[in-house]
Tab-separated table of C-alpha atoms and ligand atoms in Angstrom:
chain	number	residue	atom	x	y	z
A	1	MET	CA	21.386	81.518	165.296
A	2	LYS	CA	22.895	83.919	162.745
A	3	TYR	CA	26.169	83.457	160.897
A	4	ILE	CA	28.420	86.367	160.010
A	5	SER	CA	31.441	86.770	157.740
A	6	THR	CA	34.966	87.218	159.116
A	7	ARG	CA	35.386	90.195	156.762
A	8	GLY	CA	32.296	91.998	157.945
A	9	GLN	CA	30.823	92.944	154.546
A	10	ALA	CA	28.695	89.968	153.468
A	11	PRO	CA	25.088	89.622	154.662
A	12	ALA	CA	24.452	87.581	157.804
A	13	LEU	CA	22.891	84.192	156.996
A	14	ASN	CA	20.800	81.641	158.825
A	15	PHE	CA	22.175	78.157	159.475
A	16	GLU	CA	20.867	76.536	156.269
A	17	ASP	CA	22.199	79.243	154.006
A	18	ALA	CA	25.564	79.294	155.767
A	19	VAL	CA	25.896	75.555	155.124
A	20	LEU	CA	24.957	75.903	151.447
A	21	THR	CA	27.031	79.018	150.786
A	22	GLY	CA	30.627	78.152	151.661
A	23	LEU	CA	32.773	81.224	151.065
A	24	ALA	CA	31.065	84.540	151.931
A	25	SER	CA	30.595	87.087	149.141
A	26	ASP	CA	33.245	89.367	150.706
A	27	GLY	CA	35.799	86.550	150.601
A	28	GLY	CA	35.446	85.800	154.315
A	29	LEU	CA	34.332	82.685	156.171
A	30	TYR	CA	31.088	82.289	158.073
A	31	VAL	CA	31.172	81.963	161.868
A	32	PRO	CA	28.324	81.982	164.410
A	33	GLU	CA	27.446	85.451	165.614
A	34	THR	CA	27.581	84.210	169.212
A	35	LEU	CA	28.787	80.929	170.671
A	36	PRO	CA	26.723	78.847	173.064
A	37	VAL	CA	28.503	78.596	176.420
A	38	PHE	CA	27.873	75.652	178.744
A	39	ASP	CA	28.538	75.849	182.471
A	40	THR	CA	30.466	73.167	184.348
A	41	ALA	CA	27.344	71.554	185.803
A	42	THR	CA	25.797	71.176	182.350
A	43	ILE	CA	28.930	69.658	180.840
A	44	ALA	CA	29.331	67.361	183.864
A	45	SER	CA	25.765	66.146	183.396
A	46	TRP	CA	26.782	64.752	179.974
A	47	ALA	CA	29.276	62.286	181.451
A	48	GLY	CA	28.417	58.823	180.215
A	49	LEU	CA	26.355	59.925	177.227
A	50	SER	CA	26.860	58.023	173.995
A	51	TYR	CA	28.750	59.863	171.260
A	52	GLN	CA	25.490	60.444	169.389
A	53	ALA	CA	23.628	61.745	172.431
A	54	LEU	CA	26.491	64.109	173.233
A	55	ALA	CA	26.597	65.307	169.618
A	56	PHE	CA	22.929	66.220	169.907
A	57	GLU	CA	23.530	68.395	172.980
A	58	ILE	CA	26.463	70.226	171.437
A	59	ILE	CA	25.102	70.757	167.923
A	60	LYS	CA	21.561	71.700	168.964
A	61	PRO	CA	22.236	75.378	169.827
A	62	PHE	CA	23.978	75.916	166.468
A	63	VAL	CA	21.023	74.682	164.408
A	64	ASP	CA	18.462	76.357	166.585
A	65	GLY	CA	15.319	76.922	164.570
A	66	ALA	CA	16.564	75.136	161.438
A	67	LEU	CA	16.036	71.530	162.557
A	68	SER	CA	13.638	70.010	165.057
A	69	ASP	CA	15.121	67.867	167.828
A	70	ALA	CA	13.857	64.738	166.110
A	71	GLU	CA	15.353	65.776	162.769
A	72	LEU	CA	18.743	66.540	164.290
A	73	LYS	CA	18.737	63.243	166.176
A	74	ALA	CA	17.928	61.323	163.002
A	75	ILE	CA	20.745	63.012	161.063
A	76	ILE	CA	23.252	62.241	163.836
A	77	GLU	CA	22.129	58.612	164.053
A	78	LYS	CA	22.519	58.111	160.299
A	79	ALA	CA	25.885	59.879	160.210
A	80	TYR	CA	27.545	57.708	162.839
A	81	ALA	CA	25.829	54.423	161.948
A	82	SER	CA	28.563	53.921	159.337
A	83	PHE	CA	31.320	53.880	161.983
A	84	ARG	CA	32.555	50.425	162.881
A	85	HIS	CA	33.486	51.021	166.528
A	86	ASP	CA	30.661	51.405	169.044
A	87	ALA	CA	32.538	54.152	170.899
A	88	ILE	CA	32.735	56.105	167.588
A	89	ALA	CA	35.857	57.886	168.929
A	90	PRO	CA	37.703	55.424	171.209
A	91	LEU	CA	40.696	56.372	173.392
A	92	VAL	CA	43.891	54.309	173.625
A	93	GLN	CA	46.702	54.994	176.103
A	94	THR	CA	50.254	55.258	174.741
A	95	GLY	CA	52.140	56.803	177.634
A	96	HIS	CA	51.816	58.465	181.029
A	97	ASN	CA	48.675	60.557	180.801
A	98	GLU	CA	49.009	60.386	177.015
A	99	TRP	CA	46.064	59.211	174.957
A	100	ILE	CA	45.287	58.579	171.307
A	101	LEU	CA	41.783	59.558	170.210
A	102	GLU	CA	41.065	57.235	167.294
A	103	LEU	CA	39.154	59.339	164.801
A	104	PHE	CA	39.590	56.847	161.975
A	105	GLN	CA	36.763	54.403	162.674
A	106	GLY	CA	34.568	55.816	159.901
A	107	PRO	CA	34.102	54.442	156.367
A	108	THR	CA	37.218	56.052	154.830
A	109	LEU	CA	39.580	55.585	157.806
A	110	ALA	CA	40.250	59.287	158.389
A	111	PHE	CA	38.794	61.856	160.770
A	112	LYS	CA	37.124	63.694	157.891
A	113	ASP	CA	34.314	61.138	158.089
A	114	PHE	CA	33.130	62.748	161.342
A	115	ALA	CA	32.257	65.921	159.502
A	116	LEU	CA	31.388	64.607	156.059
A	117	GLN	CA	29.078	61.785	157.103
A	118	PHE	CA	27.171	64.392	159.086
A	119	LEU	CA	27.274	67.016	156.341
A	120	GLY	CA	26.008	64.613	153.646
A	121	HIS	CA	22.910	63.693	155.644
A	122	LEU	CA	22.399	67.289	156.758
A	123	LEU	CA	22.528	68.625	153.202
A	124	ASP	CA	20.181	65.964	151.933
A	125	HIS	CA	17.699	66.832	154.653
A	126	ILE	CA	17.854	70.582	153.974
A	127	LEU	CA	17.541	70.046	150.224
A	128	ALA	CA	14.591	67.667	150.500
A	129	LYS	CA	12.774	70.202	152.638
A	130	ARG	CA	13.477	72.954	150.117
A	131	LYS	CA	12.698	70.674	147.152
A	132	GLN	CA	16.088	71.591	145.757
A	133	LYS	CA	18.885	69.592	144.123
A	134	VAL	CA	22.537	70.584	144.061
A	135	VAL	CA	25.843	69.554	142.579
A	136	VAL	CA	28.837	69.021	144.828
A	137	MET	CA	32.133	69.581	143.089
A	138	GLY	CA	35.532	69.250	144.697
A	139	ALA	CA	39.210	68.587	144.103
A	140	THR	CA	41.216	66.164	146.171
A	141	SER	CA	44.743	64.974	146.615
A	142	GLY	CA	43.502	62.182	148.843
A	143	ASP	CA	41.447	62.102	152.022
A	144	THR	CA	38.799	64.747	151.461
A	145	GLY	CA	37.556	63.235	148.207
A	146	SER	CA	36.826	59.796	149.582
A	147	ALA	CA	35.206	61.150	152.741
A	148	ALA	CA	33.016	63.507	150.685
A	149	ILE	CA	32.013	60.693	148.332
A	150	GLU	CA	31.107	58.371	151.204
A	151	GLY	CA	29.210	61.219	152.839
A	152	CYS	CA	27.129	62.010	149.749
A	153	SER	CA	26.750	58.574	148.147
A	154	ARG	CA	23.331	57.955	149.702
A	155	CYS	CA	21.957	61.456	149.119
A	156	ASP	CA	19.012	61.707	146.734
A	157	ASN	CA	19.384	65.427	146.154
A	158	ILE	CA	23.118	65.595	145.493
A	159	ASP	CA	25.225	64.662	142.487
A	160	ILE	CA	28.876	64.651	143.423
A	161	PHE	CA	31.882	65.111	141.116
A	162	ILE	CA	35.353	64.753	142.589
A	163	LEU	CA	38.475	65.547	140.583
A	164	HIS	CA	41.762	63.893	141.413
A	165	PRO	CA	45.061	64.152	139.544
A	166	HIS	CA	45.277	61.058	137.315
A	167	LYS	CA	47.933	58.577	138.529
A	168	ARG	CA	49.013	60.915	141.336
A	169	VAL	CA	47.011	59.646	144.292
A	170	SER	CA	47.865	56.461	146.175
A	171	ASP	CA	46.138	53.193	145.202
A	172	VAL	CA	44.304	52.995	148.523
A	173	GLN	CA	43.084	56.565	148.227
A	174	ARG	CA	41.975	56.183	144.605
A	175	ARG	CA	40.167	52.931	145.264
A	176	GLN	CA	38.371	54.397	148.277
A	177	MET	CA	36.822	56.870	145.855
A	178	THR	CA	36.415	54.887	142.659
A	179	THR	CA	34.883	51.756	144.162
A	180	VAL	CA	31.827	53.683	145.342
A	181	LEU	CA	29.520	52.816	142.466
A	182	ALA	CA	26.437	54.823	143.457
A	183	LYS	CA	24.634	56.496	140.545
A	184	ASN	CA	25.201	60.003	141.897
A	185	VAL	CA	28.963	59.593	142.397
A	186	HIS	CA	31.406	60.587	139.658
A	187	ASN	CA	35.161	60.408	139.882
A	188	ILE	CA	37.129	62.430	137.377
A	189	ALA	CA	40.799	61.531	136.934
A	190	LEU	CA	42.195	64.703	135.450
A	191	GLU	CA	45.257	64.609	133.241
A	192	GLY	CA	46.992	67.248	135.310
A	193	ASN	CA	48.188	67.889	138.854
A	194	PHE	CA	46.296	68.774	142.029
A	195	ASP	CA	46.519	72.520	141.337
A	196	ASP	CA	44.893	71.983	137.931
A	197	CYS	CA	42.058	70.125	139.661
A	198	GLN	CA	41.651	72.874	142.218
A	199	ASN	CA	41.741	75.676	139.645
A	200	MET	CA	39.085	73.933	137.607
A	201	VAL	CA	36.804	73.666	140.620
A	202	LYS	CA	37.412	77.311	141.532
A	203	ALA	CA	36.608	78.474	138.007
A	204	SER	CA	33.432	76.385	138.015
A	205	PHE	CA	32.262	77.978	141.250
A	206	ALA	CA	32.976	81.446	139.849
A	207	ASP	CA	30.824	80.864	136.740
A	208	GLN	CA	28.141	78.214	137.207
A	209	SER	CA	26.341	78.804	133.904
A	210	PHE	CA	27.432	75.386	132.608
A	211	LEU	CA	25.120	73.653	135.092
A	212	PRO	CA	21.652	72.424	134.127
A	213	GLU	CA	18.813	74.846	134.882
A	214	GLY	CA	18.034	75.303	138.586
A	215	ARG	CA	21.233	73.714	139.921
A	216	GLN	CA	23.917	75.332	142.009
A	217	LEU	CA	27.307	74.151	143.236
A	218	VAL	CA	27.902	73.441	146.910
A	219	ALA	CA	31.345	73.211	148.493
A	220	VAL	CA	32.033	70.559	151.078
A	221	ASN	CA	35.644	71.620	151.701
A	222	SER	CA	36.876	72.352	155.189
A	223	ILE	CA	35.628	75.935	155.222
A	224	ASN	CA	32.043	74.637	155.356
A	225	TRP	CA	30.755	75.651	158.779
A	226	ALA	CA	28.870	72.400	159.375
A	227	ARG	CA	32.119	70.456	159.159
A	228	ILE	CA	33.753	72.493	161.896
A	229	MET	CA	30.641	72.254	164.042
A	230	ALA	CA	30.529	68.450	163.886
A	231	GLN	CA	34.163	68.271	164.946
A	232	ILE	CA	33.601	70.136	168.220
A	233	VAL	CA	31.859	67.079	169.643
A	234	TYR	CA	34.871	64.788	170.010
A	235	TYR	CA	36.785	67.299	172.115
A	236	PHE	CA	33.978	67.165	174.665
A	237	TYR	CA	33.721	63.390	174.334
A	238	ALA	CA	37.421	62.817	175.045
A	239	SER	CA	37.478	65.282	177.913
A	240	LEU	CA	34.459	63.706	179.590
A	241	ALA	CA	36.083	60.283	179.350
A	242	LEU	CA	39.226	61.583	181.081
A	243	GLY	CA	37.689	63.398	184.038
A	244	GLY	CA	36.517	66.611	182.423
A	245	PRO	CA	35.070	69.105	182.985
A	246	HIS	CA	36.393	68.839	186.575
A	247	ARG	CA	39.935	68.704	185.275
A	248	ALA	CA	41.523	70.336	182.245
A	249	VAL	CA	42.749	68.293	179.276
A	250	SER	CA	45.228	69.233	176.519
A	251	PHE	CA	44.985	68.302	172.843
A	252	SER	CA	47.620	67.828	170.169
A	253	VAL	CA	46.264	68.091	166.630
A	254	PRO	CA	47.952	67.235	163.306
A	255	THR	CA	47.064	70.363	161.372
A	256	GLY	CA	46.661	71.318	157.722
A	257	ASN	CA	43.812	73.690	156.986
A	258	PHE	CA	43.250	74.472	160.691
A	259	GLY	CA	39.692	73.096	160.643
A	260	ASP	CA	40.145	70.304	163.143
A	261	ILE	CA	42.045	72.301	165.750
A	262	PHE	CA	39.749	75.301	165.296
A	263	ALA	CA	36.934	73.039	166.494
A	264	GLY	CA	39.013	72.461	169.652
A	265	TYR	CA	39.362	76.194	170.101
A	266	LEU	CA	35.572	76.533	169.873
A	267	ALA	CA	35.120	73.767	172.459
A	268	SER	CA	37.301	75.785	174.798
A	269	LYS	CA	35.313	78.980	174.163
A	270	MET	CA	32.122	77.016	174.823
A	271	GLY	CA	33.234	76.211	178.340
A	272	LEU	CA	35.310	73.033	178.075
A	273	PRO	CA	38.434	73.352	180.261
A	274	ILE	CA	41.351	72.937	177.832
A	275	GLU	CA	44.866	73.676	179.058
A	276	GLN	CA	46.802	73.594	175.790
A	277	LEU	CA	45.996	73.233	172.108
A	278	ILE	CA	49.104	72.047	170.307
A	279	ILE	CA	49.345	72.705	166.571
A	280	ALA	CA	51.402	69.907	164.999
A	281	THR	CA	52.751	70.568	161.500
A	282	ASN	CA	55.036	68.827	159.031
A	283	ALA	CA	57.597	70.684	156.881
A	284	ASN	CA	54.730	72.844	155.604
A	285	ASP	CA	54.980	74.843	158.780
A	286	ILE	CA	53.342	78.230	158.202
A	287	LEU	CA	51.289	77.867	161.399
A	288	HIS	CA	54.287	76.812	163.463
A	289	ARG	CA	56.265	79.795	162.199
A	290	CYS	CA	53.320	82.074	162.912
A	291	ILE	CA	52.729	80.917	166.494
A	292	SER	CA	56.406	80.599	167.421
A	293	ALA	CA	57.868	83.615	165.591
A	294	ASN	CA	54.991	85.709	164.205
A	295	ASP	CA	56.148	84.737	160.708
A	296	HIS	CA	53.022	84.037	158.639
A	297	SER	CA	54.685	83.915	155.227
A	298	LYS	CA	53.953	81.669	152.271
A	299	GLN	CA	56.701	79.174	151.470
A	300	PRO	CA	56.881	76.726	148.552
A	301	LEU	CA	54.921	73.507	149.077
A	302	VAL	CA	56.936	70.516	150.295
A	303	HIS	CA	55.693	67.000	149.476
A	304	SER	CA	55.925	65.094	152.734
A	305	LEU	CA	55.064	61.610	153.987
A	306	SER	CA	52.031	63.161	155.711
A	307	PRO	CA	50.358	64.427	152.518
A	308	SER	CA	47.046	65.439	154.093
A	309	MET	CA	48.914	68.216	155.912
A	310	ASP	CA	50.781	69.454	152.832
A	311	ILE	CA	49.196	72.873	152.742
A	312	MET	CA	50.826	76.250	152.070
A	313	VAL	CA	48.147	78.441	153.657
A	314	SER	CA	45.590	77.275	156.233
A	315	SER	CA	42.233	78.714	155.210
A	316	ASN	CA	40.447	78.266	158.552
A	317	PHE	CA	43.117	80.257	160.389
A	318	GLU	CA	41.145	83.333	159.349
A	319	ARG	CA	38.376	82.235	161.700
A	320	LEU	CA	40.783	82.347	164.633
A	321	LEU	CA	42.230	85.684	163.504
A	322	PHE	CA	38.721	87.110	163.539
A	323	ASP	CA	38.483	86.368	167.275
A	324	LEU	CA	42.053	87.452	168.013
A	325	TYR	CA	41.160	90.825	166.472
A	326	ASP	CA	38.003	91.146	168.581
A	327	ARG	CA	35.748	90.183	165.650
A	328	ASP	CA	36.681	93.287	163.699
A	329	GLY	CA	35.897	92.460	160.050
A	330	ALA	CA	37.672	95.550	158.747
A	331	ALA	CA	40.891	94.554	160.528
A	332	ILE	CA	40.716	91.061	158.998
A	333	THR	CA	40.089	92.483	155.528
A	334	GLU	CA	43.179	94.649	155.966
A	335	LEU	CA	45.273	91.737	157.226
A	336	MET	CA	44.201	89.563	154.280
A	337	THR	CA	44.995	92.353	151.844
A	338	GLN	CA	48.444	92.564	153.410
A	339	PHE	CA	48.813	88.802	153.040
A	340	LYS	CA	48.388	89.034	149.245
A	341	SER	CA	52.035	90.141	149.284
A	342	GLY	CA	52.889	86.670	150.633
A	343	THR	CA	53.306	87.537	154.283
A	344	MET	CA	51.526	89.175	157.192
A	345	THR	CA	52.445	90.224	160.706
A	346	LEU	CA	50.024	89.830	163.591
A	347	SER	CA	49.633	92.508	166.229
A	348	ALA	CA	51.441	91.968	169.534
A	349	GLU	CA	48.090	91.725	171.275
A	350	ALA	CA	46.837	89.036	168.892
A	351	MET	CA	50.023	87.029	169.437
A	352	VAL	CA	49.625	87.160	173.219
A	353	LYS	CA	46.037	85.952	172.966
A	354	ALA	CA	46.922	83.149	170.554
A	355	ARG	CA	49.799	81.938	172.719
A	356	SER	CA	47.654	81.824	175.840
A	357	LEU	CA	46.056	78.643	174.466
A	358	PHE	CA	48.023	77.526	171.401
A	359	SER	CA	51.550	76.306	171.025
A	360	SER	CA	53.072	74.744	167.931
A	361	TYR	CA	55.582	72.198	166.738
A	362	ARG	CA	57.073	71.118	163.423
A	363	LEU	CA	58.388	67.671	162.565
A	364	GLY	CA	60.165	66.542	159.384
A	365	ASP	CA	59.734	63.149	157.679
A	366	GLU	CA	62.812	61.465	159.142
A	367	GLU	CA	61.950	62.306	162.740
A	368	MET	CA	58.330	61.351	162.103
A	369	LEU	CA	59.421	57.853	161.009
A	370	THR	CA	61.406	57.491	164.220
A	371	VAL	CA	58.274	58.313	166.227
A	372	ILE	CA	56.261	55.576	164.481
A	373	GLN	CA	59.066	53.151	165.246
A	374	THR	CA	59.541	54.157	168.888
A	375	VAL	CA	55.861	54.144	169.765
A	376	PHE	CA	55.469	50.751	168.114
A	377	GLU	CA	58.422	49.334	170.042
A	378	ARG	CA	57.224	50.681	173.380
A	379	THR	CA	53.505	49.959	173.083
A	380	GLY	CA	52.815	47.772	170.041
A	381	TYR	CA	50.593	50.557	168.732
A	382	LEU	CA	51.007	51.555	165.094
A	383	LEU	CA	50.595	55.257	164.284
A	384	ASP	CA	49.897	56.761	160.885
A	385	PRO	CA	52.326	59.511	159.766
A	386	HIS	CA	49.975	62.408	160.596
A	387	THR	CA	49.209	61.111	164.068
A	388	ALA	CA	52.906	60.476	164.722
A	389	ILE	CA	53.610	64.173	164.223
A	390	GLY	CA	50.887	64.984	166.736
A	391	VAL	CA	52.295	62.564	169.302
A	392	GLN	CA	55.771	64.073	169.083
A	393	ALA	CA	54.313	67.578	169.301
A	394	ALA	CA	52.481	66.550	172.475
A	395	ARG	CA	55.617	65.091	174.015
A	396	SER	CA	57.684	68.156	173.179
A	397	ASN	CA	55.184	70.858	174.085
A	398	ARG	CA	53.364	69.553	177.154
A	399	SER	CA	53.714	72.013	179.958
A	400	ASN	CA	52.216	69.846	182.678
A	401	GLN	CA	52.640	66.080	183.045
A	402	SER	CA	49.664	65.805	185.374
A	403	THR	CA	47.257	67.073	182.714
A	404	PRO	CA	46.101	64.366	180.302
A	405	VAL	CA	47.133	65.060	176.715
A	406	VAL	CA	44.963	63.706	173.920
A	407	CYS	CA	46.604	63.193	170.515
A	408	LEU	CA	44.060	63.188	167.734
A	409	ALA	CA	44.645	60.183	165.447
A	410	THR	CA	43.488	61.582	162.138
A	411	ALA	CA	44.035	58.502	159.963
A	412	HIS	CA	44.426	54.731	160.164
A	413	PRO	CA	47.994	53.555	159.393
A	414	ALA	CA	46.765	51.320	156.563
A	415	LYS	CA	45.956	54.453	154.562
A	416	PHE	CA	49.661	55.262	154.371
A	417	PRO	CA	51.417	51.902	153.988
A	418	GLU	CA	54.442	53.383	152.238
A	419	ALA	CA	55.417	55.617	155.164
A	420	VAL	CA	54.676	52.944	157.735
A	421	MET	CA	56.887	50.480	155.800
A	422	LYS	CA	59.658	53.077	155.753
A	423	ALA	CA	59.434	53.312	159.535
A	424	GLY	CA	60.704	49.749	159.531
A	425	GLN	CA	57.790	47.689	160.782
A	426	GLY	CA	58.648	45.127	158.085
A	427	GLN	CA	55.093	44.448	157.028
A	428	GLU	CA	52.332	46.502	155.503
A	429	PRO	CA	49.705	47.610	158.020
A	430	ALA	CA	46.597	45.558	157.315
A	431	LEU	CA	43.403	47.210	156.148
A	432	PRO	CA	40.579	46.743	158.652
A	433	HIS	CA	38.409	43.712	158.121
A	434	HIS	CA	35.569	45.464	156.301
A	435	MET	CA	37.979	46.844	153.693
A	436	GLN	CA	40.086	43.813	153.035
A	437	ASP	CA	38.619	43.299	149.590
A	438	LEU	CA	39.328	46.908	148.532
A	439	PHE	CA	41.770	45.770	145.875
A	440	GLU	CA	39.296	43.316	144.354
A	441	ARG	CA	36.367	45.740	144.136
A	442	GLU	CA	35.199	47.111	140.807
A	443	GLU	CA	36.373	50.657	140.050
A	444	ARG	CA	34.645	53.346	138.021
A	445	TYR	CA	36.181	56.647	136.965
A	446	GLU	CA	36.468	58.870	133.958
A	447	VAL	CA	39.849	60.054	132.675
A	448	LEU	CA	39.423	63.560	131.274
A	449	ALA	CA	41.782	65.983	129.549
A	450	ASN	CA	43.027	68.997	131.479
A	451	ASP	CA	40.382	71.138	129.795
A	452	ILE	CA	37.663	72.962	131.657
A	453	HIS	CA	35.104	72.591	128.876
A	454	ALA	CA	35.506	68.821	128.850
A	455	VAL	CA	35.084	68.695	132.627
A	456	GLN	CA	32.076	71.000	132.732
A	457	LYS	CA	30.401	69.143	129.887
A	458	PHE	CA	30.895	65.895	131.792
A	459	VAL	CA	29.380	67.404	134.935
A	460	ALA	CA	26.391	68.863	133.077
A	461	THR	CA	25.679	65.638	131.183
A	462	ASN	CA	25.897	63.408	134.225
A	463	THR	CA	23.858	65.497	136.628
A	464	ARG	CA	20.620	63.593	137.189
A	465	LYS	CA	17.408	65.203	135.968
B	1	PLP	C1	42.677	66.614	156.570
B	1	PLP	C2	43.677	65.918	157.422
B	1	PLP	C3	44.460	66.587	158.384
B	1	PLP	C4	44.402	68.100	158.557
B	1	PLP	O1	43.193	68.533	159.097
B	1	PLP	P1	42.798	70.094	159.043
B	1	PLP	O2	41.419	70.179	159.547
B	1	PLP	O3	42.910	70.480	157.578
B	1	PLP	O4	43.790	70.820	159.870
B	1	PLP	C5	45.326	65.848	159.173
B	1	PLP	N1	45.440	64.506	159.035
B	1	PLP	C6	44.710	63.818	158.138
B	1	PLP	C7	44.901	62.354	158.018
B	1	PLP	C8	43.796	64.485	157.313
B	1	PLP	O5	43.073	63.795	156.419
């Protein structure tokens, strides 16, 4: 399987190189040249498979030639062994034909574990085979950092450095990162804000000469193709549990960078009957404005109670645009050039195509808190702030009550105790059993000045020989 850039100028890559490369040299994102399509009989034959066995069937065509069946199976087994629920992605009912898909059963209590546990083991396997070692560098305002650290902490061929803004991430989020004491894990608390962290990582990718001889940087952010690929699996898993593929299912997805819901779009293209894909946003609503009013304009960032969706521009949206424009790289390049002005307008044809599957919804903090409260009162089920936005989006946008709607639960409520307390539940949501000692665990992190030379020196010195 070949991977091509959404801007049409960068060389096509094989699977391994696409995973190691991140952003294409023309500024685009890598996507598979063709998608595998499964017929109804094939999908139906997967009913009853374990999550891991299903993951094997769905991922196999994408890695064709790069991994043997046994290698892929081993990577999948290792990735999901760290989840503490045997279903990996269990479903819970919260209303008539309304289901919560709990994607927070992994080590860091957020859905990012699905992709990053897989990616860590995948990278380590590829690197061992190539006798290569790499440095992973990333910036985080919360969830991504801890999931990346957990994903890479057992990888012999990766040293990982994650920057977070000093004193500006929540205690739970910081401790999820800083209590991982593996030798190859380094947390940098930067004396600056999240943008400073991100700029420093960007500059380091642009000029990697500070790294020790023979090392390169690898990005594990949500544009990494392998992350998207791993996320396709749970759309199939949920559908099969609810009567698919013989009946269509809808999904409501709390959306930031458009990675998670793009995986749902791919599932649909691959043959899974999906009636609606509902984009749920908070006050940072560029995608809602785009889908509802063809207004894709940058607005100032709002700090909300659902911080993992506080994003001004959704990078993976470009992958959808590529399809909406019939995979015309030149058209995407033009659109992205237009967007440098701060706004872009989609063609009427692209809007029609997008709206045939997607709808969107926006929910502010106050209304989100009411949803947490109402759902708790009616069902005893406690939602996290991101998931609550998805549930309301599902309730508002569903076009057909007889089609099951699955709301993706992207985080465990205990990750966001402040918001859940505000919703008036009176007590902090408890951390799951295996994390109850989080606040007693030893922490390790380095506070560094907001100075790129200090950061790069730290990275170079601490990269293992
Ligand atoms: C990352 C994240 C999201 C957004 O996912 P995207 O793939 O960026 O759209 C939503 N909720 C939580 C809890 C997250 O960590």
